[in-house]
Coordinates of C-alpha atoms in Angstrom, one line a residue:
M1 CA -104.0 11.5 -47.9
A2 CA -107.9 12.8 -48.6
T3 CA -111.0 9.9 -48.9
G4 CA -113.9 11.7 -49.6
P5 CA -115.2 15.6 -47.6
G6 CA -113.9 15.8 -44.3
N7 CA -112.2 12.3 -44.6
T8 CA -108.3 11.0 -44.7
L9 CA -105.9 8.0 -44.7
T10 CA -102.5 8.5 -42.9
L11 CA -100.1 6.2 -45.2
D12 CA -97.4 5.2 -42.8
M13 CA -95.8 2.3 -44.2
A14 CA -92.0 2.1 -43.6
G15 CA -89.6 2.5 -46.1
S16 CA -87.4 0.3 -44.4
E17 CA -89.7 -2.9 -45.7
G18 CA -89.0 -2.0 -49.1
K19 CA -91.9 -3.1 -51.4
I20 CA -94.9 -4.7 -49.6
L21 CA -98.5 -5.5 -50.9
K22 CA -100.7 -7.0 -47.3
A23 CA -103.9 -7.5 -46.5
A24 CA -105.1 -8.2 -43.2
G25 CA -108.7 -8.1 -41.0
T26 CA -110.3 -10.8 -38.7
L27 CA -111.9 -13.7 -40.4
T28 CA -115.5 -15.2 -39.9
L29 CA -116.5 -18.8 -41.1
N30 CA -119.3 -20.6 -40.9
A31 CA -120.0 -23.5 -42.7
F32 CA -123.8 -25.2 -42.2
G33 CA -123.2 -25.6 -38.4
F34 CA -120.1 -27.8 -38.6
F35 CA -117.1 -26.3 -40.0
Q36 CA -116.5 -22.5 -37.9
V37 CA -113.5 -20.3 -37.9
T38 CA -112.9 -17.7 -36.7
G39 CA -110.0 -15.1 -36.0
G40 CA -107.1 -12.0 -37.1
F41 CA -105.7 -13.0 -40.4
A42 CA -103.0 -12.0 -42.5
I43 CA -101.6 -12.3 -45.5
E44 CA -98.7 -9.9 -47.2
Q45 CA -95.7 -9.9 -50.4
R46 CA -92.5 -8.4 -49.5
D47 CA -88.8 -8.8 -50.2
Q48 CA -86.7 -9.1 -47.6
A49 CA -82.9 -10.4 -47.2
V50 CA -82.5 -13.9 -45.2
T51 CA -79.4 -15.6 -44.9
L52 CA -78.9 -19.2 -44.9
S53 CA -77.1 -21.4 -42.7
A54 CA -74.2 -24.0 -44.3
A55 CA -74.8 -27.7 -47.1
T56 CA -73.5 -30.1 -46.6
N57 CA -72.4 -33.0 -49.6
A58 CA -72.8 -36.9 -48.4
Q59 CA -70.2 -36.4 -46.4
G60 CA -71.0 -34.2 -44.2
V61 CA -68.3 -31.5 -46.2
Q62 CA -69.3 -28.3 -46.6
T63 CA -70.3 -27.6 -50.1
A64 CA -71.7 -23.3 -49.1
A65 CA -70.9 -21.3 -46.4
P66 CA -73.4 -19.0 -44.6
T67 CA -74.5 -16.7 -47.3
T68 CA -77.0 -13.8 -47.3
V69 CA -79.7 -13.4 -50.6
N70 CA -82.3 -11.3 -51.4
A71 CA -86.2 -12.9 -51.5
R72 CA -89.1 -12.2 -52.4
L73 CA -91.6 -13.7 -49.4
L74 CA -95.1 -14.2 -49.5
T75 CA -96.5 -14.7 -45.6
I76 CA -99.6 -15.6 -44.3
G77 CA -100.7 -15.5 -40.7
A78 CA -103.4 -16.0 -38.5
S79 CA -104.3 -15.4 -34.7
N80 CA -105.9 -16.0 -31.6
V81 CA -108.1 -18.7 -34.2
R82 CA -110.7 -20.8 -33.0
A83 CA -112.0 -23.7 -35.5
F84 CA -114.6 -26.2 -34.9
A85 CA -115.5 -29.3 -37.1
G86 CA -118.6 -31.2 -36.0
I87 CA -122.4 -31.0 -35.6
N88 CA -124.2 -28.3 -34.1
G89 CA -121.3 -25.7 -34.0
G90 CA -122.0 -23.1 -31.8
T91 CA -124.3 -24.5 -29.6
A92 CA -124.9 -25.8 -26.1
D93 CA -125.2 -30.1 -27.8
Q94 CA -121.7 -29.0 -30.9
V95 CA -120.3 -32.3 -30.5
G96 CA -116.9 -33.1 -32.4
L97 CA -113.3 -31.5 -32.9
E98 CA -112.4 -27.2 -31.4
L99 CA -109.4 -25.4 -31.8
T100 CA -108.6 -23.2 -29.0
G101 CA -105.7 -19.7 -29.6
A102 CA -104.3 -21.2 -32.3
N103 CA -101.6 -19.1 -34.1
F104 CA -99.4 -19.5 -36.7
G105 CA -97.0 -18.0 -39.5
L106 CA -95.6 -18.9 -43.5
A107 CA -93.4 -17.8 -45.4
L108 CA -92.9 -18.8 -48.8
V109 CA -89.9 -17.7 -49.6
S110 CA -88.0 -17.6 -53.2
E111 CA -84.9 -16.5 -54.3
V112 CA -84.3 -13.2 -56.3
A113 CA -81.1 -12.0 -58.4
G114 CA -78.9 -9.5 -57.4
N115 CA -77.6 -8.2 -54.2
G116 CA -76.7 -11.6 -53.2
G117 CA -79.0 -13.6 -55.2
V118 CA -77.8 -16.3 -57.4
V119 CA -78.5 -15.4 -61.0
G120 CA -79.9 -18.9 -62.3
T121 CA -83.2 -20.7 -60.8
P122 CA -83.9 -19.4 -58.2
R123 CA -84.4 -21.7 -55.1
K124 CA -87.3 -21.8 -52.8
W125 CA -87.7 -21.6 -49.3
T126 CA -90.9 -23.0 -46.6
S127 CA -91.3 -22.1 -42.9
L128 CA -93.9 -22.3 -40.2
E129 CA -94.2 -21.9 -36.7
A130 CA -97.2 -22.6 -35.1
T131 CA -98.6 -22.7 -31.6
A132 CA -102.5 -23.6 -30.4
Q133 CA -103.7 -23.3 -26.7
Q134 CA -105.5 -26.8 -26.9
V135 CA -107.3 -29.2 -28.9
A136 CA -110.1 -31.0 -28.0
L137 CA -112.8 -33.8 -28.8
V138 CA -115.9 -31.4 -26.6
G139 CA -119.9 -32.8 -26.8
M140 CA -118.0 -35.9 -25.4
P141 CA -120.2 -38.1 -22.7
E142 CA -119.4 -36.9 -19.6
G143 CA -116.4 -39.1 -18.5
L144 CA -114.4 -38.5 -21.8
T145 CA -111.7 -36.2 -22.5
L146 CA -109.6 -36.0 -24.6
Q147 CA -106.9 -32.9 -25.4
A148 CA -104.0 -31.3 -25.7
N149 CA -102.5 -28.6 -24.7
D150 CA -99.5 -25.8 -25.3
I151 CA -98.9 -27.1 -28.8
K152 CA -96.1 -25.8 -31.2
V153 CA -95.3 -26.9 -34.7
Q154 CA -92.2 -25.8 -36.3
I155 CA -91.3 -26.6 -40.1
N156 CA -88.4 -25.3 -42.1
R157 CA -87.6 -26.9 -45.0
A158 CA -85.9 -26.2 -48.8
S159 CA -87.5 -27.2 -52.7
Q160 CA -83.8 -28.0 -54.4
V161 CA -82.7 -31.4 -54.6
V162 CA -79.7 -32.4 -53.5
P163 CA -78.4 -36.3 -53.5
A164 CA -78.6 -38.6 -50.5
G165 CA -77.1 -37.7 -47.1
A166 CA -76.3 -34.5 -48.2
K167 CA -78.2 -30.7 -46.9
A168 CA -79.5 -27.9 -48.7
A169 CA -78.7 -24.7 -46.9
V170 CA -81.9 -23.5 -45.6
V171 CA -83.3 -19.8 -43.8
D172 CA -81.5 -19.6 -40.3
Y173 CA -84.0 -17.8 -38.1
A174 CA -81.3 -17.9 -35.2
A175 CA -80.5 -14.5 -33.2
G176 CA -78.7 -12.6 -35.6
A177 CA -79.4 -14.2 -39.1
T178 CA -82.8 -13.7 -40.4
A179 CA -85.0 -11.6 -38.6
M180 CA -88.5 -12.9 -39.9
T181 CA -91.3 -11.4 -37.7
V182 CA -95.1 -12.1 -40.5
A183 CA -98.4 -10.5 -39.5
T184 CA -101.2 -12.8 -38.0
G185 CA -103.6 -9.8 -38.3
P186 CA -103.8 -6.3 -38.0
S187 CA -101.8 -5.5 -35.1
S188 CA -100.1 -8.6 -34.6
G189 CA -97.5 -11.1 -35.5
I190 CA -95.2 -14.0 -35.1
A191 CA -91.6 -13.8 -35.0
F192 CA -89.4 -17.1 -36.4
D193 CA -86.0 -18.0 -34.5
M194 CA -85.6 -21.9 -35.9
P195 CA -82.3 -22.1 -36.6
G196 CA -80.7 -22.7 -39.4
A197 CA -78.0 -25.2 -37.9
N198 CA -80.5 -27.5 -37.0
G199 CA -81.3 -27.9 -41.1
A200 CA -84.7 -29.2 -42.7
M201 CA -87.0 -29.6 -39.4
L202 CA -90.5 -30.5 -39.0
T203 CA -92.0 -30.9 -35.6
A204 CA -94.6 -31.0 -33.6
T205 CA -95.1 -30.9 -29.6
G206 CA -97.5 -30.7 -26.7
N207 CA -99.1 -32.2 -23.8
L208 CA -101.1 -35.2 -23.8
T209 CA -104.5 -36.0 -21.7
L210 CA -107.0 -38.9 -21.6
D211 CA -109.8 -39.5 -19.4
A212 CA -111.8 -42.8 -20.9
F213 CA -114.8 -42.7 -17.5
G214 CA -112.1 -43.5 -15.0
F215 CA -110.3 -46.5 -16.4
V216 CA -107.6 -45.5 -19.1
Q217 CA -105.9 -42.3 -18.0
V218 CA -102.5 -40.9 -20.2
T219 CA -101.2 -37.3 -19.0
G220 CA -97.3 -36.0 -20.1
G221 CA -95.7 -34.3 -23.3
F222 CA -95.5 -35.6 -26.3
A223 CA -93.6 -34.6 -29.5
V224 CA -93.6 -35.7 -33.9
E225 CA -90.3 -34.7 -35.6
K226 CA -89.3 -35.2 -39.4
R227 CA -85.8 -34.6 -40.2
S228 CA -82.8 -35.7 -42.5
T229 CA -79.5 -37.3 -40.8
T230 CA -76.3 -40.1 -41.1
V231 CA -76.6 -43.4 -38.9
T232 CA -73.5 -45.9 -38.3
L233 CA -74.4 -49.2 -39.4
A234 CA -72.8 -52.3 -36.8
A235 CA -69.5 -54.3 -37.2
T236 CA -69.8 -57.5 -38.4
R237 CA -67.3 -60.0 -38.5
T238 CA -67.0 -59.7 -42.0
L239 CA -68.6 -55.9 -42.0
P240 CA -66.8 -52.6 -41.3
A241 CA -69.0 -50.3 -39.4
Q242 CA -70.8 -47.4 -42.5
S243 CA -72.1 -44.5 -41.9
L244 CA -75.5 -44.1 -44.1
A245 CA -77.8 -41.1 -45.3
V246 CA -81.5 -41.2 -43.6
D247 CA -84.9 -40.2 -43.0
V248 CA -85.7 -39.9 -39.6
L249 CA -89.5 -39.5 -38.3
T250 CA -89.5 -38.9 -34.3
F251 CA -92.2 -39.8 -31.8
G252 CA -91.6 -39.3 -28.2
M253 CA -93.5 -38.9 -24.8
D254 CA -91.8 -37.0 -22.1
N255 CA -93.1 -37.7 -18.0
V256 CA -96.8 -39.5 -19.1
T257 CA -98.1 -41.4 -16.9
V258 CA -100.5 -43.8 -17.6
F259 CA -103.5 -45.7 -15.5
A260 CA -105.9 -49.1 -16.0
G261 CA -108.5 -49.9 -14.1
V262 CA -111.1 -48.5 -11.9
N263 CA -111.8 -45.4 -9.7
G264 CA -108.6 -43.4 -11.5
G265 CA -108.3 -40.0 -10.3
T266 CA -110.0 -41.0 -6.8
A267 CA -108.1 -42.2 -3.7
D268 CA -109.7 -46.0 -4.1
A269 CA -108.5 -46.1 -7.6
A270 CA -107.6 -50.5 -8.3
G271 CA -105.5 -51.2 -10.7
L272 CA -102.1 -50.7 -13.0
R273 CA -100.1 -47.6 -12.7
I274 CA -97.1 -46.3 -15.2
A275 CA -95.2 -43.7 -13.9
G276 CA -92.7 -41.4 -15.4
I277 CA -93.0 -42.1 -18.9
D278 CA -90.2 -41.7 -21.2
L279 CA -90.1 -42.9 -24.5
A280 CA -88.3 -41.9 -27.7
L281 CA -89.3 -44.4 -31.1
A282 CA -87.6 -43.2 -34.1
L283 CA -88.6 -44.8 -37.7
V284 CA -85.2 -44.7 -39.8
T285 CA -85.6 -44.5 -43.5
S286 CA -82.5 -45.4 -46.3
Q287 CA -82.2 -42.6 -48.7
A288 CA -80.8 -43.7 -51.5
E289 CA -83.0 -47.2 -50.6
P290 CA -86.7 -46.6 -49.4
G291 CA -87.3 -50.0 -49.3
R292 CA -84.6 -50.2 -46.8
K293 CA -85.4 -49.7 -42.7
W294 CA -84.5 -49.6 -39.5
T295 CA -87.0 -49.4 -36.1
A296 CA -85.9 -48.0 -32.8
L297 CA -87.4 -47.4 -29.6
Q298 CA -85.9 -46.6 -26.0
A299 CA -88.5 -46.3 -23.1
N300 CA -87.7 -45.5 -19.5
A301 CA -90.9 -45.9 -16.1
T302 CA -90.3 -44.6 -12.8
S303 CA -92.9 -46.7 -11.8
A304 CA -94.9 -49.1 -12.9
G305 CA -97.4 -51.5 -10.3
F306 CA -100.8 -52.4 -9.0
V307 CA -102.6 -50.1 -6.6
G308 CA -105.5 -51.3 -4.2
L309 CA -105.0 -55.0 -5.2
S310 CA -103.5 -57.2 -3.5
D311 CA -99.8 -57.1 -2.1
L312 CA -98.6 -60.5 -3.3
L313 CA -98.6 -58.3 -7.1
P314 CA -95.0 -57.1 -7.5
T315 CA -93.8 -53.9 -8.1
I316 CA -91.3 -51.9 -10.5
R317 CA -88.7 -49.4 -10.6
N318 CA -86.9 -47.6 -13.2
L319 CA -88.9 -49.8 -16.0
S320 CA -86.6 -50.4 -19.6
V321 CA -86.9 -50.5 -22.3
E322 CA -85.1 -51.1 -25.9
L323 CA -85.5 -52.1 -29.1
N324 CA -83.5 -52.0 -32.0
Q325 CA -84.4 -53.9 -35.2
A326 CA -84.0 -54.3 -39.3
S327 CA -86.5 -54.8 -41.6
R328 CA -84.8 -56.2 -44.2
A329 CA -83.9 -60.1 -42.9
N330 CA -80.0 -60.4 -41.9
D331 CA -79.7 -56.7 -42.5
R332 CA -77.1 -55.2 -39.9
V333 CA -78.5 -53.3 -37.1
I334 CA -77.8 -49.0 -36.4
D335 CA -75.3 -48.7 -33.6
F336 CA -75.9 -46.2 -32.0
S337 CA -73.3 -46.4 -29.5
A338 CA -71.2 -45.7 -32.1
A339 CA -73.3 -41.7 -32.7
P340 CA -76.3 -41.4 -30.5
L341 CA -79.9 -40.6 -32.0
T342 CA -81.0 -37.6 -29.9
V343 CA -84.5 -38.1 -30.1
L344 CA -87.6 -35.4 -29.2
I345 CA -90.3 -36.2 -26.7
G346 CA -92.0 -33.8 -25.7
P347 CA -91.6 -29.5 -25.3
G348 CA -88.1 -28.6 -24.5
Q349 CA -87.1 -32.5 -23.3
T350 CA -85.0 -34.4 -25.7
V351 CA -83.7 -38.2 -25.1
D352 CA -80.3 -40.3 -26.8
I353 CA -80.9 -43.4 -28.7
D354 CA -77.6 -44.6 -27.3
I355 CA -78.2 -49.1 -28.4
D356 CA -75.6 -51.0 -29.1
G357 CA -76.1 -53.0 -31.6
A358 CA -73.5 -55.3 -30.9
A359 CA -75.7 -57.8 -30.5
G360 CA -77.3 -57.4 -33.6
E361 CA -81.7 -56.9 -33.8
L362 CA -82.5 -56.3 -29.7
V363 CA -85.5 -56.7 -27.6
R364 CA -84.6 -56.0 -24.0
V365 CA -86.8 -56.0 -21.2
E366 CA -85.6 -54.2 -17.6
G367 CA -86.9 -52.6 -14.3
D368 CA -86.7 -53.1 -10.3
I369 CA -88.8 -55.8 -8.7
T370 CA -90.0 -56.2 -5.7
L371 CA -92.5 -58.6 -4.9
Q372 CA -93.5 -60.2 -0.9
L373 CA -95.4 -62.6 -0.1
F374 CA -96.7 -61.6 3.0
D375 CA -93.6 -62.4 5.8
F376 CA -92.8 -65.9 3.9
A377 CA -90.8 -65.4 1.0
Y378 CA -89.1 -62.1 -0.6
L379 CA -87.6 -61.5 -4.0
S380 CA -85.8 -58.1 -4.8
G381 CA -83.1 -57.0 -7.3
R382 CA -82.9 -55.8 -11.8
I383 CA -84.7 -58.2 -13.5
G384 CA -84.1 -58.8 -17.2
F385 CA -85.5 -60.0 -20.8
E386 CA -83.6 -60.2 -23.7
K387 CA -84.7 -61.4 -27.2
Y388 CA -81.1 -61.2 -29.8
S389 CA -81.0 -61.7 -33.6
P390 CA -77.7 -61.9 -34.7
T391 CA -77.3 -61.1 -38.1
A392 CA -73.9 -62.8 -38.2
P393 CA -74.2 -66.6 -38.4
I394 CA -72.5 -67.9 -35.0
T395 CA -69.4 -69.8 -34.7
L396 CA -70.0 -73.7 -32.6
A397 CA -67.1 -75.8 -31.5
T398 CA -67.1 -79.4 -32.2
A399 CA -65.8 -82.8 -31.0
T400 CA -63.4 -83.1 -34.3
G401 CA -62.0 -79.2 -33.3
V402 CA -62.5 -77.5 -36.7
P403 CA -64.9 -74.2 -35.8
Q404 CA -68.8 -74.8 -37.6
Q405 CA -71.0 -72.0 -38.4
V406 CA -74.6 -71.9 -38.1
T407 CA -77.9 -69.0 -38.1
A408 CA -79.3 -68.6 -35.3
T409 CA -83.2 -67.9 -35.3
S410 CA -83.4 -66.3 -31.6
M411 CA -81.7 -66.6 -28.5
L412 CA -83.4 -65.6 -25.4
A413 CA -82.3 -64.8 -22.4
I414 CA -83.3 -63.8 -18.5
T415 CA -81.1 -61.7 -16.8
G416 CA -80.9 -60.5 -13.1
Q417 CA -78.9 -57.9 -11.3
G418 CA -78.4 -57.9 -7.7
V419 CA -80.7 -59.7 -7.0
S420 CA -81.7 -60.7 -3.5
V421 CA -84.3 -63.7 -2.3
F422 CA -85.0 -64.9 0.8
V423 CA -87.6 -67.8 2.0
G424 CA -88.0 -68.0 5.7
Y425 CA -89.8 -66.1 8.7
A426 CA -87.8 -62.4 9.6
D427 CA -88.1 -61.6 13.3
G428 CA -89.4 -58.0 13.6
G429 CA -90.5 -58.1 9.5
F430 CA -88.0 -58.1 6.6
D431 CA -86.1 -55.0 5.6
T432 CA -86.3 -54.7 1.9
S433 CA -83.5 -51.1 2.3
K434 CA -81.3 -54.4 3.2
T435 CA -79.7 -57.2 1.5
P436 CA -80.7 -60.9 3.8
D437 CA -76.4 -61.1 4.4
Q438 CA -76.8 -57.5 6.2
Q439 CA -79.9 -58.2 8.4
A440 CA -78.7 -61.9 9.5
G441 CA -79.6 -61.7 12.9
N442 CA -83.1 -61.3 12.4
L443 CA -83.2 -63.9 10.4
Y444 CA -84.5 -67.8 10.4
G445 CA -84.1 -69.6 6.6
F446 CA -82.5 -69.1 3.6
G447 CA -80.9 -66.4 1.5
V448 CA -79.1 -65.1 -1.5
S449 CA -77.4 -61.2 -1.4
S450 CA -76.8 -59.9 -3.7
A451 CA -76.3 -62.2 -6.8
D452 CA -76.0 -61.3 -10.8
F453 CA -76.7 -63.9 -13.4
G454 CA -78.1 -64.9 -17.1
I455 CA -79.0 -67.5 -18.9
L456 CA -79.5 -67.7 -22.3
I457 CA -81.3 -70.4 -24.3
A458 CA -80.5 -70.2 -28.7
K459 CA -82.2 -71.8 -31.1
A460 CA -79.4 -72.2 -34.4
G461 CA -79.1 -75.3 -37.2
G462 CA -82.7 -77.4 -35.4
Q463 CA -80.9 -77.7 -32.5
S464 CA -81.0 -76.2 -29.0
Y465 CA -78.4 -74.9 -26.9
T466 CA -78.3 -73.6 -23.1
A467 CA -75.6 -71.4 -21.6
A468 CA -75.0 -69.2 -18.0
K469 CA -72.9 -67.8 -15.6
A470 CA -74.2 -66.7 -12.5
N471 CA -72.4 -64.8 -9.7
L472 CA -73.8 -64.7 -5.7
A473 CA -72.5 -62.2 -3.4
H474 CA -72.8 -65.5 -0.5
V475 CA -75.6 -67.6 0.3
A476 CA -76.7 -68.8 3.5
L477 CA -78.8 -70.5 6.1
Y478 CA -80.0 -68.2 8.8
G479 CA -82.0 -68.6 12.3
F480 CA -78.7 -71.2 13.7
D481 CA -77.0 -70.8 16.5
P482 CA -73.3 -70.8 14.9
N483 CA -72.1 -72.6 17.5
D484 CA -73.5 -75.5 16.8
F485 CA -74.4 -75.4 13.0
E486 CA -73.7 -72.9 9.7
L487 CA -73.9 -73.2 6.3
S488 CA -72.5 -70.9 3.4
A489 CA -70.5 -69.9 0.7
S490 CA -69.4 -66.4 -0.3
D491 CA -68.3 -65.2 -4.2
L492 CA -70.6 -68.6 -5.7
Q493 CA -70.1 -68.9 -9.3
L494 CA -72.0 -70.9 -11.1
E495 CA -71.1 -71.8 -15.4
I496 CA -73.2 -74.2 -18.1
N497 CA -72.3 -74.0 -21.2
R498 CA -74.0 -77.4 -22.5
A499 CA -73.6 -79.2 -26.6
D500 CA -76.4 -80.4 -28.1
A501 CA -76.5 -84.0 -29.2
N502 CA -73.2 -83.9 -31.8
G503 CA -71.0 -82.1 -28.8
R504 CA -71.3 -79.0 -30.4
S505 CA -71.6 -76.1 -28.6
I506 CA -72.3 -72.2 -28.8
D507 CA -68.6 -70.3 -28.4
F508 CA -68.8 -66.8 -26.8
V509 CA -66.0 -65.7 -27.8
R510 CA -65.8 -66.2 -32.0
S511 CA -69.0 -65.4 -31.8
F512 CA -69.5 -62.4 -30.7
G513 CA -65.5 -61.0 -29.9
A514 CA -63.1 -61.1 -27.3
G515 CA -65.9 -60.3 -24.6
G516 CA -68.3 -62.6 -25.5
L517 CA -72.2 -62.3 -25.8
V518 CA -73.0 -59.6 -23.0
L519 CA -75.7 -59.4 -21.0
G520 CA -78.1 -56.7 -19.3
S521 CA -78.2 -53.6 -20.0
T522 CA -75.1 -53.1 -17.3
G523 CA -73.0 -55.9 -18.3
A524 CA -72.6 -57.3 -15.1
I525 CA -73.1 -60.8 -17.3
A526 CA -70.8 -62.1 -20.0
L527 CA -70.8 -65.7 -21.7
D528 CA -67.3 -65.6 -22.5
F529 CA -66.6 -70.0 -22.8
R530 CA -64.7 -70.3 -26.0
G531 CA -66.9 -73.9 -26.2
G532 CA -67.2 -77.6 -25.0
D533 CA -69.7 -79.4 -22.7
R534 CA -70.0 -77.9 -19.0
I535 CA -71.0 -77.6 -15.8
G536 CA -69.4 -75.8 -12.7
V537 CA -70.1 -74.5 -9.6
F538 CA -66.9 -73.1 -7.2
A539 CA -66.4 -70.6 -4.2
R540 CA -64.4 -68.8 -3.0
E541 CA -65.2 -69.6 0.4
A542 CA -67.9 -72.7 1.7
V543 CA -68.6 -73.4 5.5
L544 CA -69.8 -76.9 6.7
K545 CA -70.7 -76.7 10.8
V546 CA -72.1 -78.8 12.9
S547 CA -71.9 -78.0 16.2
D548 CA -68.8 -79.8 18.1
F549 CA -68.3 -83.0 15.9
L550 CA -68.2 -81.4 11.5
Y551 CA -66.6 -78.6 10.7
F552 CA -65.4 -77.6 6.9
R553 CA -63.7 -74.0 5.9
G554 CA -62.3 -72.7 2.1
A555 CA -62.7 -72.9 -1.6
I556 CA -64.4 -75.6 -3.5
G557 CA -65.1 -76.6 -6.7
F558 CA -66.5 -79.2 -8.9
Q559 CA -67.0 -79.2 -12.8
K560 CA -68.2 -81.4 -15.3
A561 CA -66.4 -80.4 -19.0
D562 CA -65.2 -82.4 -21.8
F563 CA -63.1 -84.4 -19.1
G564 CA -64.8 -88.6 -20.8
N565 CA -67.5 -87.3 -18.9
T566 CA -66.0 -87.4 -15.5
L567 CA -66.3 -84.8 -12.1
R568 CA -64.0 -83.1 -10.8
A569 CA -63.4 -81.5 -7.8
G570 CA -60.9 -78.7 -6.5
N571 CA -60.6 -77.6 -2.9
N572 CA -58.4 -75.0 -1.8
G573 CA -56.7 -74.0 1.9
L574 CA -59.5 -76.4 2.9
T575 CA -59.6 -77.4 6.9
P576 CA -62.1 -80.6 7.8
V577 CA -62.4 -81.7 10.9
L578 CA -64.8 -84.3 11.4
G579 CA -65.2 -85.4 15.2
A580 CA -65.5 -83.9 18.7
K581 CA -62.7 -82.1 20.0
G582 CA -59.3 -82.9 21.5

């Protein structure tokens, strides 16, 4: 086509693209040095067939199969964008927020009638994919760094209003479905790849770096996501489990390292360091009742401890945090063990929130702790703290035999799993990879090997209740010649369930089911007392030997229960000897 004397323009638009209207170029904007944008851009309107995902109702039943419809597209794209907001933009003295290497494609999709389109009110969809090399604070004082890298944003939504819990069809960009490339400049484009099977989605991922003068340092991946799904509310003694349609906003962190102290990042660092953090936070809102909300958090860290400080401070590995809360008083929590919630925590990384809702509202912190005080005392094992708020009343056993229900205002538990303790002297030093029993020949002192325990303090009806259970694999005094002195116990068990001033005590089976209240993440301890004031100590085998004068070996137990304040003692297979051997 001639465009003037000696000039021509070749039209090379492919007919397969249908009707198109397109503009592309390079944009530069500078608003008084405060806001600056440079990069390629493109705007296009065209007709294209798109494939939709299936639609479902609130019960998850498919109401519309995947289908292909004709649509009119308005797309807006940009490539290799640099944006700045702040002061002195474009100079060596600039201070503000800078975005570099950004690319995005936005598609506004409207259904049209004919050839698969539906006659009537046209449906509309919005899709966006964006990436950025870096977003950072620039011009900050030396030593202060805040930047995010490898950012990716994906949005795929339908404008159609559907009943609570139902899922509208969205455009499916998976392989073999809708092929969509949005022009982002004169010769560039971005291809969408959001699968329709994910439903409506809004996600953002990237990697974050923060360094505040070497005092606070944070590095790792992050993710934010908003979507609709279905969760299961926990069953209670009076209510069955319930499926509920909800909107979920999640925030995740992937392989994050946090340091707080001095000289961070150097060999002279001193402070608190937490490494290998994976965190999943879910903010859940009922679609039918927006004022009804829940919060759940599940986090793990490979290690936590103090660096460059006294060896007296403990080190913690495999730290875990669990939180499951309801915003309304006395509302049920979500039972994630029935249907785990998958949370995006970083680029390509997910974590499943799978907290059991059986105990009601829960806050739990656990970690494998190692503490050594010089060469005198040593403790290792998994120690935890838990706070429960049962959504249903607990049952008290009474002196009259008539159960009584009261509301528990708080329940605090301290747990230990696989705990070993030694106090004394270790010849050649204490081997932290072994229990006291595994290195008995080198020890002089008192030791406990492989103990599991749980201690519960409950507040209910204006009264306090204490219950505890412990299983100790082996307890002994070490360092004595066994021919002269020996004192030990194997499979030692401690059971406590204290009553209040009115003789009432917690019936854990009636309150929490046949298994009682399970403490700790591994379920090593379950408080399954049926009620009644109780203190008991039992050992499968106890040994006491004093030279050739006194010898005692056998199973033994002591118990104080509701037997008229009588102390009961028992033994099994007992071998007592008193006096010199004949």
